[in-house]
Coordinates of C-alpha atoms in Angstrom, one line a residue:
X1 CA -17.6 1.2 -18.6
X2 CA -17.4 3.7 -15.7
X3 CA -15.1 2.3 -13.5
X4 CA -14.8 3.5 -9.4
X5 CA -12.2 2.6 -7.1
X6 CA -13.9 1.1 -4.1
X7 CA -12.3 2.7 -0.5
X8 CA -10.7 -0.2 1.2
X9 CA -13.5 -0.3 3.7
X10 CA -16.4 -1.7 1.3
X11 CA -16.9 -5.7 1.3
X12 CA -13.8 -7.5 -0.2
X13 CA -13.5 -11.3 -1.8
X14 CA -9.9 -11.8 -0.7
X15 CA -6.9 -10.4 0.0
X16 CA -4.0 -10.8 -2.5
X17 CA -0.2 -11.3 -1.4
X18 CA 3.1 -12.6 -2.8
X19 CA 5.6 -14.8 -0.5
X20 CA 9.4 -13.1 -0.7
X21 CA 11.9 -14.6 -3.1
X22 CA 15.5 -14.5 -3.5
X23 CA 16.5 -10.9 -4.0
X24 CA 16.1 -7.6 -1.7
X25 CA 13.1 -8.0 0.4
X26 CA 14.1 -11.9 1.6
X27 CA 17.7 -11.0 2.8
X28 CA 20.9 -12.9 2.2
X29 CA 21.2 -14.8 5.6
X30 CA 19.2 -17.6 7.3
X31 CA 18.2 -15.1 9.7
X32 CA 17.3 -12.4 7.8
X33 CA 15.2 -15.1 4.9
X34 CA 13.7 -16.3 8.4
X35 CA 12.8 -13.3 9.1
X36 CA 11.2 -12.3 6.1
X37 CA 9.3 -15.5 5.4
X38 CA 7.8 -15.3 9.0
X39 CA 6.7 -11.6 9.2
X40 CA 5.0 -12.2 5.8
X41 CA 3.4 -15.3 7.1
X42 CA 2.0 -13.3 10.3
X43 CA 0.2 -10.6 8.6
X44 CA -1.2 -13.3 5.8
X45 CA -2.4 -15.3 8.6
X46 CA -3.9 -11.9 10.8
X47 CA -5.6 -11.1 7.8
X48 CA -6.9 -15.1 7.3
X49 CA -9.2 -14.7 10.4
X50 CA -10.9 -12.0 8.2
X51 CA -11.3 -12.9 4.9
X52 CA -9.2 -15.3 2.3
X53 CA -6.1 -14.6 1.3
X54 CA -4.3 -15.8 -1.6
X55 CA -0.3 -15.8 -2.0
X56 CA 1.9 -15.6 -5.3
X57 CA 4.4 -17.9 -4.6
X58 CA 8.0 -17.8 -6.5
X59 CA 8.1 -21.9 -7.9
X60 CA 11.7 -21.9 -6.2
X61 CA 9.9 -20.8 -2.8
X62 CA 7.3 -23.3 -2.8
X63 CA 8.7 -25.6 -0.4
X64 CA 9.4 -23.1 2.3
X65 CA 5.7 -21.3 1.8
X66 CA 3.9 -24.6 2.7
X67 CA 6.5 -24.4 5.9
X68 CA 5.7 -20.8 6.6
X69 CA 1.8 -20.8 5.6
X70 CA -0.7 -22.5 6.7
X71 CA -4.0 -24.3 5.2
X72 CA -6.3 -21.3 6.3
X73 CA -3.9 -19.5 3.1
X74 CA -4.6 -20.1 -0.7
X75 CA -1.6 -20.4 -3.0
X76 CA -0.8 -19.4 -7.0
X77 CA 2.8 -19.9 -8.4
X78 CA 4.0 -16.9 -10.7
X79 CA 7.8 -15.8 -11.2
X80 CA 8.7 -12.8 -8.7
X81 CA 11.4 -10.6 -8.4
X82 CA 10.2 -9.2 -5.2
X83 CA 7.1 -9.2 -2.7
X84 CA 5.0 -5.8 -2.6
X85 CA 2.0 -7.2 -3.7
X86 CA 0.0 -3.8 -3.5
X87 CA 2.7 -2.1 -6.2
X88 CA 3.2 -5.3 -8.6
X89 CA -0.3 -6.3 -8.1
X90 CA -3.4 -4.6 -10.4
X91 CA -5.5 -2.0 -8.3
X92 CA -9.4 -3.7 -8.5
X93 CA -11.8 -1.1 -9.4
X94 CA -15.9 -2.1 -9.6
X95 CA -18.5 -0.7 -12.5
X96 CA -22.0 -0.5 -11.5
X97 CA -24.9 -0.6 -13.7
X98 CA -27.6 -0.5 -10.7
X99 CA -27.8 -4.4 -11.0
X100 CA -24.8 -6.2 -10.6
X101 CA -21.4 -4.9 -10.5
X102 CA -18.3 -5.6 -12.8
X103 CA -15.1 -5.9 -11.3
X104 CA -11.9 -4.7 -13.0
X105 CA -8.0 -4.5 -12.6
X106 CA -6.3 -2.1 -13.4
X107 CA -2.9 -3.1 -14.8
X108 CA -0.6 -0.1 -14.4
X109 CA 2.9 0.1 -15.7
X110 CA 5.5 -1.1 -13.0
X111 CA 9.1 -0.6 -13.6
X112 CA 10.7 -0.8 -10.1
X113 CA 9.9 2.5 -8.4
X114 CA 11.0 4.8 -11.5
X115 CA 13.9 2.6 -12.5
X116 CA 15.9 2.6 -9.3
X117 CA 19.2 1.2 -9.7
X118 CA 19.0 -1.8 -7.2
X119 CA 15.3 -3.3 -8.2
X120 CA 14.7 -5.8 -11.0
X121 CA 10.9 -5.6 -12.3
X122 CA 11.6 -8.1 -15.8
X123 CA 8.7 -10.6 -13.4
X124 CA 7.4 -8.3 -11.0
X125 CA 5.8 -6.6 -14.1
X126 CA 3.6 -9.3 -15.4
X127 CA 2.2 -10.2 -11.7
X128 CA -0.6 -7.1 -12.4
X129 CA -1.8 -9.7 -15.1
X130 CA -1.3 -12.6 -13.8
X131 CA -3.8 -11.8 -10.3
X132 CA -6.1 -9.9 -13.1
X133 CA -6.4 -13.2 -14.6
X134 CA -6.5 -15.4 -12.0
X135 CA -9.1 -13.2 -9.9
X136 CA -11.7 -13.1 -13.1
X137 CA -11.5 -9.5 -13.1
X138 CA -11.7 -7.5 -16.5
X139 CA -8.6 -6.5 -17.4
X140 CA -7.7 -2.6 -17.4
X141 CA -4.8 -1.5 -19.1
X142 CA -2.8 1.5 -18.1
X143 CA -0.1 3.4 -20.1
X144 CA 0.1 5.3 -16.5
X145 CA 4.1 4.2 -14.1
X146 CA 2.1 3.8 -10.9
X147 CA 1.8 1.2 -8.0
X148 CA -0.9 0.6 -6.0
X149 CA 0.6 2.1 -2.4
X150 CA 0.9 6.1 -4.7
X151 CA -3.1 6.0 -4.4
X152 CA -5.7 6.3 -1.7
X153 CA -9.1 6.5 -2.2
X154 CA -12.4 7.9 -0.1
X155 CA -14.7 5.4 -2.8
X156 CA -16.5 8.5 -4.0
X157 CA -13.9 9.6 -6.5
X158 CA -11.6 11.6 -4.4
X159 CA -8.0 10.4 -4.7
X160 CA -4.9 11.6 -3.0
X161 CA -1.4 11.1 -4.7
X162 CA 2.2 13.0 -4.5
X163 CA 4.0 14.9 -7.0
X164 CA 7.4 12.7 -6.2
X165 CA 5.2 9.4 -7.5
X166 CA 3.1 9.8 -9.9
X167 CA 5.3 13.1 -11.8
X168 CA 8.8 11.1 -11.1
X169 CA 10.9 11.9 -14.0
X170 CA 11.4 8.3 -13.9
X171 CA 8.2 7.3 -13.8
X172 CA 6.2 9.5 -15.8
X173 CA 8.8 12.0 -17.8
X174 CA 6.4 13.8 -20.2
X175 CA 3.3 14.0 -18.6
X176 CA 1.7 16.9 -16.6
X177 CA -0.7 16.6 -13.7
X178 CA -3.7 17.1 -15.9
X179 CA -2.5 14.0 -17.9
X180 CA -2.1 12.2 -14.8
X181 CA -5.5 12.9 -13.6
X182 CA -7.6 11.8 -16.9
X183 CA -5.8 8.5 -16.3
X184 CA -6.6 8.3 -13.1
X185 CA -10.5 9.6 -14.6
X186 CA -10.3 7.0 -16.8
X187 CA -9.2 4.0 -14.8
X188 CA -10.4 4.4 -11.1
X189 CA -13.5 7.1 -11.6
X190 CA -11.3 9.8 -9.8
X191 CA -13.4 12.7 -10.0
X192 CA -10.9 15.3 -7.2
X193 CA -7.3 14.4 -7.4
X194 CA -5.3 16.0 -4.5
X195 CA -1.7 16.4 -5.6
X196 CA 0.6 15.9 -1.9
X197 CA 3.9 17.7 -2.1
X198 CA 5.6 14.3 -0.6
X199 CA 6.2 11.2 0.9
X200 CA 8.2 10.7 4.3
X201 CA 11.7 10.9 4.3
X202 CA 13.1 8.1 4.4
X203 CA 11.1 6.7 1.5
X204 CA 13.0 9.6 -0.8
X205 CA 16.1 7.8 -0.1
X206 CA 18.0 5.3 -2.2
X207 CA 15.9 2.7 -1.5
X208 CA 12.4 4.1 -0.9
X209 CA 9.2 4.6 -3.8
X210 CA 10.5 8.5 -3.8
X211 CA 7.2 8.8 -1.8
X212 CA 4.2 6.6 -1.8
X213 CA 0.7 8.2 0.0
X214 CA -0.3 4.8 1.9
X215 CA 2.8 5.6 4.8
X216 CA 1.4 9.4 4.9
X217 CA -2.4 9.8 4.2
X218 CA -5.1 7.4 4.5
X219 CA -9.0 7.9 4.1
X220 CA -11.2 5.8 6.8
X221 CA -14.3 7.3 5.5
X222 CA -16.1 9.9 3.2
X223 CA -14.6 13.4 4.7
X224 CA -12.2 11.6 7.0
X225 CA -8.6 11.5 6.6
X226 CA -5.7 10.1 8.6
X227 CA -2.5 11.9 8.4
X228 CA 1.1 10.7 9.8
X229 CA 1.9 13.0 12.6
X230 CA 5.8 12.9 13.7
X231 CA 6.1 14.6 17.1
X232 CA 9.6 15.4 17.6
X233 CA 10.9 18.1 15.8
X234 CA 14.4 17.1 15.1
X235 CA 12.8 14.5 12.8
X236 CA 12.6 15.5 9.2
X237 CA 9.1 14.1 8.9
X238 CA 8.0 16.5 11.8
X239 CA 8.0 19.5 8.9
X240 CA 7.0 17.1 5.8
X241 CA 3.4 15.9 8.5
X242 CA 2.7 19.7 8.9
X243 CA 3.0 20.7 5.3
X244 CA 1.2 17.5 4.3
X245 CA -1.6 18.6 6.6
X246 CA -1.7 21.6 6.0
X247 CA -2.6 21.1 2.1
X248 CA -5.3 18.6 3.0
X249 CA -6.5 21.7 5.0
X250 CA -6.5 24.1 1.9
X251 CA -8.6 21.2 0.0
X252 CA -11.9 19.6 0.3
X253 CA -12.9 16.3 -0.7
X254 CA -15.0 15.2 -4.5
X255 CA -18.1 16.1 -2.8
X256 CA -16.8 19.6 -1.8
X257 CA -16.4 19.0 1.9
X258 CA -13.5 19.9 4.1
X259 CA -11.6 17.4 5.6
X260 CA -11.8 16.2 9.1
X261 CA -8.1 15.6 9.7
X262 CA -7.4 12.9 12.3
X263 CA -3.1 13.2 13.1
X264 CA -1.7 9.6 14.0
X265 CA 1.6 10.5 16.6
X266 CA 4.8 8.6 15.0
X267 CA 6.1 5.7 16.9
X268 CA 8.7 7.4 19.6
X269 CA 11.5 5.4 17.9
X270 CA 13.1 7.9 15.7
X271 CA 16.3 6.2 14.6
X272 CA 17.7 2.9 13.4
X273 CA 21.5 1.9 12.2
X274 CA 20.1 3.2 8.9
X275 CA 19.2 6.9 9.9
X276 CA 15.5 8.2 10.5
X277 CA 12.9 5.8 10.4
X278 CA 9.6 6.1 8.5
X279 CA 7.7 3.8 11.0
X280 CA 3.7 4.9 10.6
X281 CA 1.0 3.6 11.8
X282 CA -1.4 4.9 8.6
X283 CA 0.2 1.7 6.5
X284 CA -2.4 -0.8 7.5
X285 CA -4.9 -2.6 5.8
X286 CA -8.9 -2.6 6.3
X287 CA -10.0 -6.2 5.8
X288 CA -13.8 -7.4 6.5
X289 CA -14.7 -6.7 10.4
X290 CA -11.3 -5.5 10.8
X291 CA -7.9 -3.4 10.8
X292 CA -4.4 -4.9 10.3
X293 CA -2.2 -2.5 11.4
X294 CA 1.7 -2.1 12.0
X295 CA 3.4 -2.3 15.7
X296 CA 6.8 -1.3 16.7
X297 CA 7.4 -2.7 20.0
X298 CA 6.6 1.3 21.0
X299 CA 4.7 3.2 23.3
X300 CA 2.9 4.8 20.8
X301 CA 1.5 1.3 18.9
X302 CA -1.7 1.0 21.7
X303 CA -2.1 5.1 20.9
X304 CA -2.4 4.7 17.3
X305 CA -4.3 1.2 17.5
X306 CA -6.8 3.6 19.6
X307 CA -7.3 5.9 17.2
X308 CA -8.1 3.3 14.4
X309 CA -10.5 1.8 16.1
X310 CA -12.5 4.9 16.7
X311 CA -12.3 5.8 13.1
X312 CA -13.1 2.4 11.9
X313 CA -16.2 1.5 14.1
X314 CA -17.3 -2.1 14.3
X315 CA -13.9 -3.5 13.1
X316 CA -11.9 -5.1 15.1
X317 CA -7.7 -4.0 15.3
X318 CA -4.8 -6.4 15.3
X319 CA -1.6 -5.8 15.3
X320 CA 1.6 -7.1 13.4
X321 CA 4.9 -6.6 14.2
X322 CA 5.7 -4.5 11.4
X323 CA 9.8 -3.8 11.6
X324 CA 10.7 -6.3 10.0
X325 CA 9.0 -4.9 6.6
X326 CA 9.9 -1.2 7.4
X327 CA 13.1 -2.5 7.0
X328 CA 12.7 -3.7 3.8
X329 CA 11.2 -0.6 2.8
X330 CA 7.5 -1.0 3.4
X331 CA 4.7 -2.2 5.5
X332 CA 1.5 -3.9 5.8
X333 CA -0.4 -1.9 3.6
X334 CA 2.2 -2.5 1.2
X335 CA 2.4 -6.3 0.6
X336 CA -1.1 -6.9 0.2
X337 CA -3.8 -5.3 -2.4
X338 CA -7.3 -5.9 -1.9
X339 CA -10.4 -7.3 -3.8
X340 CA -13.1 -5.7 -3.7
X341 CA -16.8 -7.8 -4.0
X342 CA -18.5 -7.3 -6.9
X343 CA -21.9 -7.9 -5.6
X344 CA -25.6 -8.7 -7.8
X345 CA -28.6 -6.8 -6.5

C-alpha cells in the first residue's frame, strides 16, 4: 500500500492519551502526582468536547484515573513507563484507493529519546502496538528510532524533521539522511523532507528529546507554516527561531511552493529555577472544530491564541494551562497522538 500521513487538521476518530505513572513525568510528592494527574486530566477533557479520547492507563493507576477522568473519557490498561503518548504511541497514516481508505500505524522504534540515561522504555516500547491493535489500524512496522513529536506534516507529503532527532547518534547511528527519508517514503508517503538544523534549547538538555519539531515548527495548512519566534535576544532560542526560519525560507514545500511563514512571539517568561524555558505556543493539538493550545499565565498566551485562530479558520481555541507539562519536558502536542478517520466514499 501507499501510505500518506494525514495533516492533523483532516477529520479524526479519537484522540489517543496515556495517564502518568510512577516514574519521571508523575513526580515523587503528593503535590507534584496531583499535579500531574490533574493537568493530564484537563487537556483530555478540553479535547473531550471535540472528539473521543481514549487513555492508556498504567493497571497500578487505575484507581486514581477514574478519580481524575471523567465518563466523557474512554479507558485501555497497558503497562507504562511514562506518559508521552504522541512519542510511545504509533503515528496513524491513511491509504486511499479512491473508494474507501485504509488506516495504518506506524510502529516506530522507541528507546527513550536515543537512550538517555534517566528514561526507561522496557513498556513504553510495546504501547505503539498495543494502540495499533486496539485502534484496528494495520499495523506498520518501522526499523526507523523516531517518535511521533520529530515529525510534522502539511498531508501532501511534505514533512519537516531535525538533524538532532532523527540523525541522533543514539537514535539512528548508521544511517544518512537519504536513509532516513525512504523510511519516512515508505511509512508516511513523504515525498519533500525538510531537514531543521534543531530543536529549542532547552530540549537539548539532559532531559529534553535532543530536539523534537512539534515545540518549533508546525504546518496549519498546505504552504503555511508556524514557526516559534523568541523575542528577546538574550534568550538562546532568539538565534535558534531565526536560523530555523530562515531555512524554511530557503525551502519550498512538496508541491514546490514557498512557504508563508507565520512567527508565534514566545511567552515573555524567559526563565524558571531550571534555566531558560522552552514554553511555545506551536505545541498544540488540532482536534475536530478546534485548537488545544498551551497557556502560561502570560501576556503573550491571548497573542498566540490570536494567531491560531486566524490560521485555523472555523475552529474554535481553548486553552490549557500548559506549565505543568513543560516542566516535565513537553506539552500538549506531546501527550496526545491523533487518529485520523478512514472514511468510505
Amino acid at each position: 500500500m501507499n501510505w500518506r500521513m494525514p495533516a492533523e487538521g483532516e477529520p479524526h476518530d479519537r484522540t489517543w492519551m496515556a495517564f502518568p505513572s510512577t516514574g519521571y513525568s508523575l513526580g515523587d510528592t503528593a503535590e507534584e502526582q496531583h499535579e500531574a494527574r490533574s493537568t493530564w486530566a484537563a487537556v483530555a477533557h478540553a479535547i473531550a468536547e471535540f472528539e473521543p479520547v481514549t487513555v492508556v492507563v498504567d493497571p497500578a493507576e487505575v484507581d486514581f484515573a477514574a478519580r481524575y477522568l471523567s465518563s466523557s473519557v474512554d479507558t485501555i490498561e497497558a503497562p507504562l513507563n511514562d506518559a508521552w503518548m504522541r512519542d510511545i504511541g504509533p503515528t496513524f497514516v491513511l491509504s486511499d484507493d479512491g473508494t474507501v481508505s485504509t488506516r495504518g500505524a506506524v510502529d516506530w522504534v522507541f528507546n527513550g529519546w536515543g537512550a538517555q540515561d534517566w528514561a526507561q522504555w522496557d513498556l513504553d516500547s510495546k504501547i505503539g502496538a498495543f494502540v495499533t491493535e486496539a485502534s484496528g489500524a494495520v499495523a506498520i512496522t518501522s526499523p526507523l528510532v523516531n517518535e511521533g513529536g520529530g515529525i510534522q506534516v502539511d498531508g501532501a507529503g511534505t514533512v519537516l524533521v531535525t538533524e538532532t532527532v532523527q540523525l541522533d547518534p543514539g537514535r539512528n547511528p548508521n544511517l544518512s539522511k537519504a536513509d532516513v527519508e525512504a523510511e519516512l517514503a515508505r511509512t508516511i508517503g513523504a515525498k519533500k523532507v525538510i531537514w531543521l538544523p534543531y530543536g529549542l534549547a532547552r530540549d537539548q538538555e539532559r532531559f529534553g528529546t535532543r530536539g523534537h519539531v512539534d515545540i518549533v515548527a508546525a504546518i496549519p495548512s498546505p504552504g503555511v507554516v508556524l514557526v516559534h519566534d523568541q523575542l528577546d535576544a538574550s534568550h538562546p532560542d532568539h538565534a535558534r527561531g531565526h536560523h530555523i526560519a530562515d531555512t524554511l525560507a530557503a525551502s519550498t514545500d512538496a508541491a514546490g511552493n514557498e512557504w508563508d511563514i507565520v512567527r508565534v512571539p514566545a511567552p515573555k517568561e524567559l526563565r524558571d529555577e531550571e534555566g531558560y524555558v522552552d514554553y511555545s505556543y506551536i505545541n498544540h493539538l488540532v482536534v475536530n472544530g478546534g485548537v488545544i493550545a498551551c497557556s502560561f499565565g502570560d501576556p503573550n498566551d491571548d497573542v498566540a491564541a490570536g494567531i491560531l485562530s486566524d490560521v485555523y479558520p472555523g475552529r474554535k481555541v481553548v486553552t490549557v494551562d500548559a506549565r505543568a507539562l513543560f516542566a516535565r519536558g513537553g506539552g500538549i502536542h506531546c501527550i496526545t497522538q491523533h487518529q485520523p478517520s478512514a472514511v468510505v466514499r
